Amino acid sequence: MEYRRLGRSGLKLSALSYGSWVTFHNQVDVDRAVESLALAYDHGVNFFDNAEGYAYGRSEEVMGAALAKLSWPRDRYCVSSKVYFGPVAEPVPTQRGLSRKHVMDACHQALQRLRVDYLDLYFCHRPDPDTPIGETVRAMHDLVAQGKVLYWGTSEWSAGEIAAAHAHARADNLTPPTMEQPEYNLFARHKVEVEYTRLYQEFGLGTTTWSPLASGLLSGKYADGVPQDSRFALPGYEWLRKRLESPLGRRQVAAAAELGKLAGTLGCSTAQLAIAWILGNPWVSTVILGASRPGQLRENLGALAMAEKLTPEIRKRIESISAA
Ligand code: NDP
């Protein structure tokens, strides 16, 4: 495993990490979670990503039960949660957003569900237009001061919103955000490659990037329709299937097939090639992998070896295929 600093902080995260969105609870029970988490850990993965909104808290419960079974030393791994969407399908106003009230409640609930004393990383899952940024910055700072959170950050905030959080922190001598969690894959590049560039230089922003395979599309497995055991066939995820059937989705399926041909010539899988390409971006602190079964995780962890083999020419070829 390769370890990278989380931005300018001293925390070193494994370049490949493992997240539980969609999978834990919906597709993965505690025993399967134990299997996948152990596989990741044995490969050197030290960061596991979660959120209050994943399966309305039940993803955190599955991960918490699995972590309890695994009983790894707490100083050998990092775990995260995120606040914003709320822990139930229809949250009342105090149960969602980034008010001081909900930031505090969600943190305490995540600690209980994950069965840990502190969160290594805690994210504001989306910006909240109904809460002044300064209120959220102070709530996060207080959680850091209380030792309940070690590093706080944002997810899918604009560069301007992240800069505003830094300005509030500087003005009031509070802890600024350390990292952002943006989508980053061959089909979603703008935020990481263009919008955030000044933040890496100015604030030493770290990134924990999500959906490296665009929800599985970049594995190439959707070329012949939707496999019944896949995320796109799950109840509640019809929106993914719709996206797949749109003109853009169809172009992306074709691009994934083209990438598959290139991967074949390089002796790796399509998923490995797509993940290896992400690892080539030095502004990425860690790529959060998703996997609903251990075999996928094992395959995706193989991207690390592939990353070393990607020459600038191969990267260009990959980028021209995915932009087509
Ligand atoms: P991916 O884009 O990599 O999709 C993962 C899914 O693709 C798997 O669950 C599996 O689905 C399929 N898959 C993975 N590997 C393979 C393979 N080798 N061959 C075939 N199919 C494969 O990642 P996610 O979208 O899951 O995102 C990763 C993590 O990022 C999440 O778990 C979460 O922690 C974080 N995230 C954060 C968000 C945010 O807003 N901050 C939003 C989304 C994710 P299937 O069951 O269909 O086989």
mmCIF file of C-alpha atoms and ligand atoms in Angstrom:
data_model
loop_
_atom_site.group_PDB
_atom_site.id
_atom_site.type_symbol
_atom_site.label_atom_id
_atom_site.label_comp_id
_atom_site.label_asym_id
_atom_site.label_seq_id
_atom_site.Cartn_x
_atom_site.Cartn_y
_atom_site.Cartn_z
ATOM 1 C CA MET A 1 0.000 0.000 0.000
ATOM 2 C CA GLU A 2 1.020 3.568 -0.605
ATOM 3 C CA TYR A 3 0.216 6.181 2.053
ATOM 4 C CA ARG A 4 -0.484 9.821 1.221
ATOM 5 C CA ARG A 5 -0.788 12.875 3.413
ATOM 6 C CA LEU A 6 -4.301 14.208 3.773
ATOM 7 C CA GLY A 7 -3.515 17.548 2.173
ATOM 8 C CA ARG A 8 -1.118 19.524 4.322
ATOM 9 C CA SER A 9 -2.132 17.690 7.506
ATOM 10 C CA GLY A 10 0.094 15.110 9.160
ATOM 11 C CA LEU A 11 -2.446 12.309 8.696
ATOM 12 C CA LYS A 12 -1.340 9.594 6.273
ATOM 13 C CA LEU A 13 -4.165 7.706 4.617
ATOM 14 C CA SER A 14 -3.855 4.678 2.384
ATOM 15 C CA ALA A 15 -4.048 5.767 -1.263
ATOM 16 C CA LEU A 16 -6.953 3.312 -1.631
ATOM 17 C CA SER A 17 -9.651 3.329 1.031
ATOM 18 C CA TYR A 18 -13.051 1.621 1.327
ATOM 19 C CA GLY A 19 -16.529 3.133 1.644
ATOM 20 C CA SER A 20 -19.948 1.716 2.446
ATOM 21 C CA TRP A 21 -22.450 3.763 0.409
ATOM 22 C CA VAL A 22 -25.253 1.606 -1.102
ATOM 23 C CA THR A 23 -23.486 -1.592 -0.062
ATOM 24 C CA PHE A 24 -23.481 -1.922 3.745
ATOM 25 C CA HIS A 25 -26.956 -2.947 4.932
ATOM 26 C CA ASN A 26 -28.518 -2.974 1.416
ATOM 27 C CA GLN A 27 -26.195 -5.611 -0.072
ATOM 28 C CA VAL A 28 -23.685 -6.449 2.653
ATOM 29 C CA ASP A 29 -24.507 -7.870 6.107
ATOM 30 C CA VAL A 30 -22.198 -7.822 9.131
ATOM 31 C CA ASP A 31 -20.398 -11.082 8.239
ATOM 32 C CA ARG A 32 -19.761 -9.967 4.657
ATOM 33 C CA ALA A 33 -18.646 -6.568 5.986
ATOM 34 C CA VAL A 34 -16.162 -8.292 8.283
ATOM 35 C CA GLU A 35 -14.813 -10.196 5.279
ATOM 36 C CA SER A 36 -14.408 -7.110 3.079
ATOM 37 C CA LEU A 37 -13.050 -4.856 5.822
ATOM 38 C CA ALA A 38 -10.507 -7.532 6.810
ATOM 39 C CA LEU A 39 -9.458 -7.985 3.192
ATOM 40 C CA ALA A 40 -8.924 -4.234 2.826
ATOM 41 C CA TYR A 41 -7.068 -3.958 6.127
ATOM 42 C CA ASP A 42 -4.802 -6.873 5.213
ATOM 43 C CA HIS A 43 -3.903 -4.986 2.030
ATOM 44 C CA GLY A 44 -2.912 -1.927 4.070
ATOM 45 C CA VAL A 45 -6.162 0.068 3.763
ATOM 46 C CA ASN A 46 -6.444 2.318 6.819
ATOM 47 C CA PHE A 47 -9.500 4.464 6.070
ATOM 48 C CA PHE A 48 -13.156 3.411 6.044
ATOM 49 C CA ASP A 49 -15.794 5.886 4.937
ATOM 50 C CA ASN A 50 -19.387 6.179 6.126
ATOM 51 C CA ALA A 51 -22.198 8.714 6.625
ATOM 52 C CA GLU A 52 -25.335 9.199 8.688
ATOM 53 C CA GLY A 53 -27.340 9.182 5.460
ATOM 54 C CA TYR A 54 -26.120 5.779 4.209
ATOM 55 C CA ALA A 55 -29.110 3.440 4.634
ATOM 56 C CA TYR A 56 -30.332 5.946 7.237
ATOM 57 C CA GLY A 57 -27.702 5.080 9.809
ATOM 58 C CA ARG A 58 -27.841 1.336 9.251
ATOM 59 C CA SER A 59 -24.648 1.384 7.177
ATOM 60 C CA GLU A 60 -22.869 2.808 10.224
ATOM 61 C CA GLU A 61 -24.463 0.132 12.413
ATOM 62 C CA VAL A 62 -23.181 -2.638 10.120
ATOM 63 C CA MET A 63 -19.699 -1.111 10.041
ATOM 64 C CA GLY A 64 -19.748 -0.596 13.827
ATOM 65 C CA ALA A 65 -20.736 -4.227 14.451
ATOM 66 C CA ALA A 66 -18.057 -5.424 12.008
ATOM 67 C CA LEU A 67 -15.378 -3.216 13.588
ATOM 68 C CA ALA A 68 -16.344 -4.573 17.003
ATOM 69 C CA LYS A 69 -15.912 -8.136 15.721
ATOM 70 C CA LEU A 70 -12.581 -7.319 14.111
ATOM 71 C CA SER A 71 -11.328 -5.465 17.233
ATOM 72 C CA TRP A 72 -8.350 -3.875 15.496
ATOM 73 C CA PRO A 73 -6.243 -1.500 17.593
ATOM 74 C CA ARG A 74 -7.991 1.868 17.319
ATOM 75 C CA ASP A 75 -4.736 3.637 16.440
ATOM 76 C CA ARG A 76 -4.308 1.533 13.275
ATOM 77 C CA TYR A 77 -7.308 2.697 11.249
ATOM 78 C CA CYS A 78 -9.405 5.778 10.497
ATOM 79 C CA VAL A 79 -13.167 5.927 10.211
ATOM 80 C CA SER A 80 -15.398 8.753 9.030
ATOM 81 C CA SER A 81 -18.960 9.921 9.087
ATOM 82 C CA LYS A 82 -20.822 12.729 7.376
ATOM 83 C CA VAL A 83 -23.610 15.011 8.447
ATOM 84 C CA TYR A 84 -26.340 16.683 6.387
ATOM 85 C CA PHE A 85 -28.928 14.292 4.963
ATOM 86 C CA GLY A 86 -30.276 13.045 8.301
ATOM 87 C CA PRO A 87 -30.612 9.589 9.850
ATOM 88 C CA VAL A 88 -34.192 8.858 8.673
ATOM 89 C CA ALA A 89 -36.048 8.882 5.353
ATOM 90 C CA GLU A 90 -38.169 11.878 6.274
ATOM 91 C CA PRO A 91 -36.155 14.001 8.701
ATOM 92 C CA VAL A 92 -37.860 16.764 10.681
ATOM 93 C CA PRO A 93 -36.113 20.166 10.413
ATOM 94 C CA THR A 94 -33.784 19.554 13.379
ATOM 95 C CA GLN A 95 -32.635 16.230 11.919
ATOM 96 C CA ARG A 96 -30.892 17.465 8.792
ATOM 97 C CA GLY A 97 -28.595 20.207 7.547
ATOM 98 C CA LEU A 98 -25.554 21.799 9.129
ATOM 99 C CA SER A 99 -27.007 23.682 12.101
ATOM 100 C CA ARG A 100 -25.014 23.438 15.329
ATOM 101 C CA LYS A 101 -27.856 21.280 16.673
ATOM 102 C CA HIS A 102 -27.760 18.700 13.892
ATOM 103 C CA VAL A 103 -23.956 18.677 13.524
ATOM 104 C CA MET A 104 -23.672 17.795 17.230
ATOM 105 C CA ASP A 105 -26.533 15.243 17.268
ATOM 106 C CA ALA A 106 -25.310 13.502 14.109
ATOM 107 C CA CYS A 107 -21.773 13.225 15.480
ATOM 108 C CA HIS A 108 -22.966 11.688 18.749
ATOM 109 C CA GLN A 109 -25.222 9.255 16.882
ATOM 110 C CA ALA A 110 -22.414 8.257 14.496
ATOM 111 C CA LEU A 111 -20.097 7.555 17.451
ATOM 112 C CA GLN A 112 -22.729 5.252 18.932
ATOM 113 C CA ARG A 113 -23.540 3.451 15.698
ATOM 114 C CA LEU A 114 -19.902 3.004 14.711
ATOM 115 C CA ARG A 115 -19.011 2.044 18.298
ATOM 116 C CA VAL A 116 -15.962 4.318 18.437
ATOM 117 C CA ASP A 117 -14.924 7.097 20.854
ATOM 118 C CA TYR A 118 -13.980 9.550 18.118
ATOM 119 C CA LEU A 119 -14.297 10.043 14.345
ATOM 120 C CA ASP A 120 -11.019 10.490 12.521
ATOM 121 C CA LEU A 121 -12.716 12.391 9.704
ATOM 122 C CA TYR A 122 -16.075 14.143 9.813
ATOM 123 C CA PHE A 123 -17.586 15.712 6.706
ATOM 124 C CA CYS A 124 -20.327 18.236 5.963
ATOM 125 C CA HIS A 125 -21.972 16.026 3.326
ATOM 126 C CA ARG A 126 -23.322 18.969 1.288
ATOM 127 C CA PRO A 127 -23.405 22.764 1.747
ATOM 128 C CA ASP A 128 -26.447 23.999 3.690
ATOM 129 C CA PRO A 129 -27.829 27.289 2.362
ATOM 130 C CA ASP A 130 -30.036 27.604 5.491
ATOM 131 C CA THR A 131 -27.135 27.679 7.964
ATOM 132 C CA PRO A 132 -24.493 30.437 8.102
ATOM 133 C CA ILE A 133 -21.106 28.859 7.291
ATOM 134 C CA GLY A 134 -19.655 30.434 10.453
ATOM 135 C CA GLU A 135 -22.133 28.479 12.635
ATOM 136 C CA THR A 136 -21.043 25.182 11.069
ATOM 137 C CA VAL A 137 -17.340 26.052 11.325
ATOM 138 C CA ARG A 138 -17.741 26.776 15.051
ATOM 139 C CA ALA A 139 -19.685 23.549 15.666
ATOM 140 C CA MET A 140 -16.981 21.533 13.880
ATOM 141 C CA HIS A 141 -14.260 23.366 15.781
ATOM 142 C CA ASP A 142 -15.962 22.543 19.075
ATOM 143 C CA LEU A 143 -16.164 18.829 18.180
ATOM 144 C CA VAL A 144 -12.447 18.916 17.359
ATOM 145 C CA ALA A 145 -11.712 20.682 20.664
ATOM 146 C CA GLN A 146 -13.768 18.048 22.523
ATOM 147 C CA GLY A 147 -11.718 15.259 20.908
ATOM 148 C CA LYS A 148 -14.776 13.743 19.211
ATOM 149 C CA VAL A 149 -13.486 14.593 15.719
ATOM 150 C CA LEU A 150 -9.861 14.748 14.584
ATOM 151 C CA TYR A 151 -10.174 16.330 11.113
ATOM 152 C CA TRP A 152 -13.253 17.948 9.639
ATOM 153 C CA GLY A 153 -14.040 18.625 6.022
ATOM 154 C CA THR A 154 -16.665 19.129 3.367
ATOM 155 C CA SER A 155 -18.197 17.127 0.549
ATOM 156 C CA GLU A 156 -19.319 18.625 -2.748
ATOM 157 C CA TRP A 157 -18.869 22.201 -1.554
ATOM 158 C CA SER A 158 -17.877 24.825 -4.105
ATOM 159 C CA ALA A 159 -14.371 26.311 -3.967
ATOM 160 C CA GLY A 160 -15.977 29.582 -2.818
ATOM 161 C CA GLU A 161 -17.771 27.889 0.088
ATOM 162 C CA ILE A 162 -14.595 26.138 1.220
ATOM 163 C CA ALA A 163 -12.682 29.434 1.024
ATOM 164 C CA ALA A 164 -15.460 31.097 3.072
ATOM 165 C CA ALA A 165 -15.130 28.396 5.764
ATOM 166 C CA HIS A 166 -11.391 29.121 5.918
ATOM 167 C CA ALA A 167 -12.041 32.856 6.199
ATOM 168 C CA HIS A 168 -14.429 32.288 9.156
ATOM 169 C CA ALA A 169 -11.946 29.965 10.837
ATOM 170 C CA ARG A 170 -9.093 32.442 10.390
ATOM 171 C CA ALA A 171 -11.126 35.397 11.645
ATOM 172 C CA ASP A 172 -12.330 33.592 14.800
ATOM 173 C CA ASN A 173 -9.237 31.447 15.422
ATOM 174 C CA LEU A 174 -11.153 28.207 14.779
ATOM 175 C CA THR A 175 -10.101 24.915 13.171
ATOM 176 C CA PRO A 176 -10.450 25.152 9.361
ATOM 177 C CA PRO A 177 -11.572 22.262 7.136
ATOM 178 C CA THR A 178 -8.722 19.905 6.205
ATOM 179 C CA MET A 179 -10.274 17.979 3.329
ATOM 180 C CA GLU A 180 -13.030 17.843 0.745
ATOM 181 C CA GLN A 181 -14.787 14.713 -0.555
ATOM 182 C CA PRO A 182 -15.621 15.271 -4.241
ATOM 183 C CA GLU A 183 -16.731 12.876 -6.929
ATOM 184 C CA TYR A 184 -13.748 12.070 -9.124
ATOM 185 C CA ASN A 185 -13.592 9.600 -11.962
ATOM 186 C CA LEU A 186 -13.000 9.597 -15.704
ATOM 187 C CA PHE A 187 -16.487 11.043 -16.245
ATOM 188 C CA ALA A 188 -16.397 13.688 -13.459
ATOM 189 C CA ARG A 189 -13.171 15.697 -13.452
ATOM 190 C CA HIS A 190 -13.896 19.420 -13.257
ATOM 191 C CA LYS A 191 -14.008 20.007 -9.484
ATOM 192 C CA VAL A 192 -10.781 18.162 -8.677
ATOM 193 C CA GLU A 193 -8.803 19.218 -11.739
ATOM 194 C CA VAL A 194 -10.020 22.789 -12.232
ATOM 195 C CA GLU A 195 -12.247 24.274 -9.534
ATOM 196 C CA TYR A 196 -10.213 23.279 -6.467
ATOM 197 C CA THR A 197 -6.682 23.901 -7.782
ATOM 198 C CA ARG A 198 -6.236 27.186 -5.907
ATOM 199 C CA LEU A 199 -7.361 25.510 -2.661
ATOM 200 C CA TYR A 200 -4.574 22.914 -2.799
ATOM 201 C CA GLN A 201 -1.988 25.708 -2.958
ATOM 202 C CA GLU A 202 -3.652 28.202 -0.634
ATOM 203 C CA PHE A 203 -5.056 25.958 2.121
ATOM 204 C CA GLY A 204 -3.293 22.629 1.579
ATOM 205 C CA LEU A 205 -6.677 21.011 0.944
ATOM 206 C CA GLY A 206 -6.727 17.199 0.958
ATOM 207 C CA THR A 207 -9.216 15.146 -1.096
ATOM 208 C CA THR A 208 -10.909 11.825 -0.344
ATOM 209 C CA THR A 209 -12.499 11.153 -3.726
ATOM 210 C CA TRP A 210 -15.682 9.144 -4.340
ATOM 211 C CA SER A 211 -17.252 6.877 -6.982
ATOM 212 C CA PRO A 212 -14.012 5.961 -8.787
ATOM 213 C CA LEU A 213 -16.007 3.673 -11.108
ATOM 214 C CA ALA A 214 -18.990 6.028 -11.566
ATOM 215 C CA SER A 215 -21.092 3.610 -9.504
ATOM 216 C CA GLY A 216 -19.665 0.591 -11.308
ATOM 217 C CA LEU A 217 -20.115 1.824 -14.867
ATOM 218 C CA LEU A 218 -16.344 2.031 -15.355
ATOM 219 C CA SER A 219 -16.008 -1.665 -14.605
ATOM 220 C CA GLY A 220 -17.468 -2.176 -18.086
ATOM 221 C CA LYS A 221 -20.124 -4.574 -16.829
ATOM 222 C CA TYR A 222 -23.089 -2.611 -18.173
ATOM 223 C CA ALA A 223 -22.247 -3.194 -21.853
ATOM 224 C CA ASP A 224 -24.968 -5.844 -22.182
ATOM 225 C CA GLY A 225 -27.609 -4.356 -19.878
ATOM 226 C CA VAL A 226 -28.091 -4.287 -16.125
ATOM 227 C CA PRO A 227 -27.002 -7.405 -14.190
ATOM 228 C CA GLN A 228 -29.711 -8.326 -11.667
ATOM 229 C CA ASP A 229 -27.227 -8.506 -8.789
ATOM 230 C CA SER A 230 -25.902 -4.983 -9.395
ATOM 231 C CA ARG A 231 -26.525 -1.630 -7.702
ATOM 232 C CA PHE A 232 -28.419 -0.384 -10.761
ATOM 233 C CA ALA A 233 -31.084 -3.074 -10.193
ATOM 234 C CA LEU A 234 -31.677 -2.265 -6.513
ATOM 235 C CA PRO A 235 -35.029 -0.786 -5.463
ATOM 236 C CA GLY A 236 -34.524 2.900 -4.628
ATOM 237 C CA TYR A 237 -31.705 3.295 -7.181
ATOM 238 C CA GLU A 238 -33.898 3.592 -10.280
ATOM 239 C CA TRP A 239 -32.309 7.022 -10.855
ATOM 240 C CA LEU A 240 -28.999 5.288 -11.619
ATOM 241 C CA ARG A 241 -30.678 3.061 -14.174
ATOM 242 C CA LYS A 242 -32.326 6.084 -15.772
ATOM 243 C CA ARG A 243 -28.963 7.820 -15.992
ATOM 244 C CA LEU A 244 -27.543 4.741 -17.686
ATOM 245 C CA GLU A 245 -30.296 4.770 -20.295
ATOM 246 C CA SER A 246 -29.839 8.486 -21.148
ATOM 247 C CA PRO A 247 -27.807 9.503 -24.246
ATOM 248 C CA LEU A 248 -24.913 10.446 -21.948
ATOM 249 C CA GLY A 249 -25.170 7.122 -20.120
ATOM 250 C CA ARG A 250 -25.055 5.221 -23.383
ATOM 251 C CA ARG A 251 -21.946 7.152 -24.465
ATOM 252 C CA GLN A 252 -20.332 6.327 -21.129
ATOM 253 C CA VAL A 253 -21.115 2.613 -21.496
ATOM 254 C CA ALA A 254 -19.476 2.726 -24.950
ATOM 255 C CA ALA A 255 -16.438 4.554 -23.521
ATOM 256 C CA ALA A 256 -16.130 1.934 -20.772
ATOM 257 C CA ALA A 257 -16.118 -0.781 -23.447
ATOM 258 C CA GLU A 258 -13.331 1.057 -25.316
ATOM 259 C CA LEU A 259 -11.371 1.396 -22.077
ATOM 260 C CA GLY A 260 -11.840 -2.341 -21.625
ATOM 261 C CA LYS A 261 -10.015 -2.959 -24.917
ATOM 262 C CA LEU A 262 -7.113 -0.775 -23.798
ATOM 263 C CA ALA A 263 -7.073 -2.499 -20.398
ATOM 264 C CA GLY A 264 -6.873 -5.854 -22.201
ATOM 265 C CA THR A 265 -3.744 -4.772 -24.055
ATOM 266 C CA LEU A 266 -2.192 -3.646 -20.751
ATOM 267 C CA GLY A 267 -3.057 -6.861 -18.920
ATOM 268 C CA CYS A 268 -5.458 -5.387 -16.363
ATOM 269 C CA SER A 269 -9.207 -5.047 -15.890
ATOM 270 C CA THR A 270 -11.251 -1.995 -16.911
ATOM 271 C CA ALA A 271 -11.897 -1.160 -13.245
ATOM 272 C CA GLN A 272 -8.204 -1.361 -12.413
ATOM 273 C CA LEU A 273 -7.344 0.962 -15.290
ATOM 274 C CA ALA A 274 -9.971 3.538 -14.249
ATOM 275 C CA ILE A 275 -8.775 3.510 -10.630
ATOM 276 C CA ALA A 276 -5.090 3.562 -11.566
ATOM 277 C CA TRP A 277 -5.753 6.684 -13.644
ATOM 278 C CA ILE A 278 -7.188 8.451 -10.555
ATOM 279 C CA LEU A 279 -4.161 7.476 -8.474
ATOM 280 C CA GLY A 280 -2.005 9.367 -10.971
ATOM 281 C CA ASN A 281 -3.423 12.691 -9.746
ATOM 282 C CA PRO A 282 -1.162 13.927 -6.922
ATOM 283 C CA TRP A 283 -3.969 16.078 -5.450
ATOM 284 C CA VAL A 284 -5.923 12.951 -4.582
ATOM 285 C CA SER A 285 -5.153 11.964 -0.995
ATOM 286 C CA THR A 286 -7.159 8.743 -1.104
ATOM 287 C CA VAL A 287 -9.487 7.055 -3.604
ATOM 288 C CA ILE A 288 -12.504 5.663 -1.753
ATOM 289 C CA LEU A 289 -13.327 2.325 -3.367
ATOM 290 C CA GLY A 290 -16.788 0.802 -3.355
ATOM 291 C CA ALA A 291 -17.375 -2.956 -3.533
ATOM 292 C CA SER A 292 -20.397 -5.119 -2.782
ATOM 293 C CA ARG A 293 -18.313 -8.299 -2.593
ATOM 294 C CA PRO A 294 -14.762 -9.235 -1.648
ATOM 295 C CA GLY A 295 -13.797 -10.294 -5.187
ATOM 296 C CA GLN A 296 -14.470 -6.768 -6.497
ATOM 297 C CA LEU A 297 -12.465 -5.252 -3.687
ATOM 298 C CA ARG A 298 -9.521 -7.590 -4.340
ATOM 299 C CA GLU A 299 -9.606 -6.694 -8.030
ATOM 300 C CA ASN A 300 -9.815 -2.964 -7.359
ATOM 301 C CA LEU A 301 -6.950 -3.029 -4.863
ATOM 302 C CA GLY A 302 -4.867 -4.367 -7.772
ATOM 303 C CA ALA A 303 -5.087 -0.897 -9.335
ATOM 304 C CA LEU A 304 -2.212 0.227 -7.154
ATOM 305 C CA ALA A 305 0.289 -1.937 -9.030
ATOM 306 C CA MET A 306 -1.175 -0.760 -12.331
ATOM 307 C CA ALA A 307 -0.822 2.929 -11.415
ATOM 308 C CA GLU A 308 2.956 2.686 -11.622
ATOM 309 C CA LYS A 309 2.727 1.493 -15.214
ATOM 310 C CA LEU A 310 0.606 4.340 -16.597
ATOM 311 C CA THR A 311 2.856 6.448 -18.820
ATOM 312 C CA PRO A 312 1.764 9.969 -19.897
ATOM 313 C CA GLU A 313 0.898 8.488 -23.313
ATOM 314 C CA ILE A 314 -1.399 5.860 -21.793
ATOM 315 C CA ARG A 315 -3.031 8.515 -19.589
ATOM 316 C CA LYS A 316 -3.708 10.643 -22.675
ATOM 317 C CA ARG A 317 -5.232 7.676 -24.478
ATOM 318 C CA ILE A 318 -7.477 6.921 -21.463
ATOM 319 C CA GLU A 319 -8.582 10.550 -21.280
ATOM 320 C CA SER A 320 -9.363 10.774 -24.977
ATOM 321 C CA ILE A 321 -11.499 7.613 -24.795
ATOM 322 C CA SER A 322 -13.473 8.809 -21.773
ATOM 323 C CA ALA A 323 -14.021 12.293 -23.216
ATOM 324 C CA ALA A 324 -15.439 10.945 -26.492
HETATM 325 P P1 NDP B 1 -17.706 3.034 -7.318
HETATM 326 O O1 NDP B 1 -17.989 4.080 -8.311
HETATM 327 O O2 NDP B 1 -16.384 2.359 -7.402
HETATM 328 O O3 NDP B 1 -18.865 1.945 -7.389
HETATM 329 C C1 NDP B 1 -18.793 0.813 -6.566
HETATM 330 C C2 NDP B 1 -19.744 -0.262 -7.069
HETATM 331 O O4 NDP B 1 -19.391 -0.656 -8.383
HETATM 332 C C3 NDP B 1 -19.663 -1.505 -6.233
HETATM 333 O O5 NDP B 1 -20.445 -1.415 -5.060
HETATM 334 C C4 NDP B 1 -20.121 -2.551 -7.200
HETATM 335 O O6 NDP B 1 -21.520 -2.458 -7.353
HETATM 336 C C5 NDP B 1 -19.473 -2.078 -8.489
HETATM 337 N N1 NDP B 1 -18.087 -2.575 -8.641
HETATM 338 C C6 NDP B 1 -16.996 -2.208 -7.911
HETATM 339 N N2 NDP B 1 -15.902 -2.839 -8.337
HETATM 340 C C7 NDP B 1 -16.291 -3.634 -9.350
HETATM 341 C C8 NDP B 1 -15.581 -4.510 -10.168
HETATM 342 N N3 NDP B 1 -14.285 -4.696 -10.032
HETATM 343 N N4 NDP B 1 -16.285 -5.167 -11.140
HETATM 344 C C9 NDP B 1 -17.613 -4.986 -11.285
HETATM 345 N N5 NDP B 1 -18.338 -4.145 -10.515
HETATM 346 C C10 NDP B 1 -17.677 -3.467 -9.551
HETATM 347 O O7 NDP B 1 -17.772 3.606 -5.839
HETATM 348 P P2 NDP B 1 -19.030 4.126 -4.959
HETATM 349 O O8 NDP B 1 -20.012 4.858 -5.779
HETATM 350 O O9 NDP B 1 -19.498 2.977 -4.127
HETATM 351 O O10 NDP B 1 -18.284 5.171 -4.042
HETATM 352 C C11 NDP B 1 -17.230 4.742 -3.186
HETATM 353 C C12 NDP B 1 -17.411 5.377 -1.842
HETATM 354 O O11 NDP B 1 -17.341 6.800 -1.949
HETATM 355 C C13 NDP B 1 -18.780 5.120 -1.163
HETATM 356 O O12 NDP B 1 -18.854 3.869 -0.560
HETATM 357 C C14 NDP B 1 -18.822 6.251 -0.171
HETATM 358 O O13 NDP B 1 -18.029 5.934 0.954
HETATM 359 C C15 NDP B 1 -18.177 7.394 -0.963
HETATM 360 N N6 NDP B 1 -19.211 8.230 -1.613
HETATM 361 C C16 NDP B 1 -19.346 9.511 -1.158
HETATM 362 C C17 NDP B 1 -20.282 10.349 -1.685
HETATM 363 C C18 NDP B 1 -20.399 11.738 -1.161
HETATM 364 O O14 NDP B 1 -21.355 12.437 -1.496
HETATM 365 N N7 NDP B 1 -19.484 12.180 -0.330
HETATM 366 C C19 NDP B 1 -21.212 9.907 -2.752
HETATM 367 C C20 NDP B 1 -20.963 8.545 -3.192
HETATM 368 C C21 NDP B 1 -19.999 7.773 -2.647
HETATM 369 P P3 NDP B 1 -22.483 -3.703 -7.687
HETATM 370 O O15 NDP B 1 -23.130 -4.099 -6.410
HETATM 371 O O16 NDP B 1 -23.430 -3.104 -8.657
HETATM 372 O O17 NDP B 1 -21.668 -4.815 -8.269
#
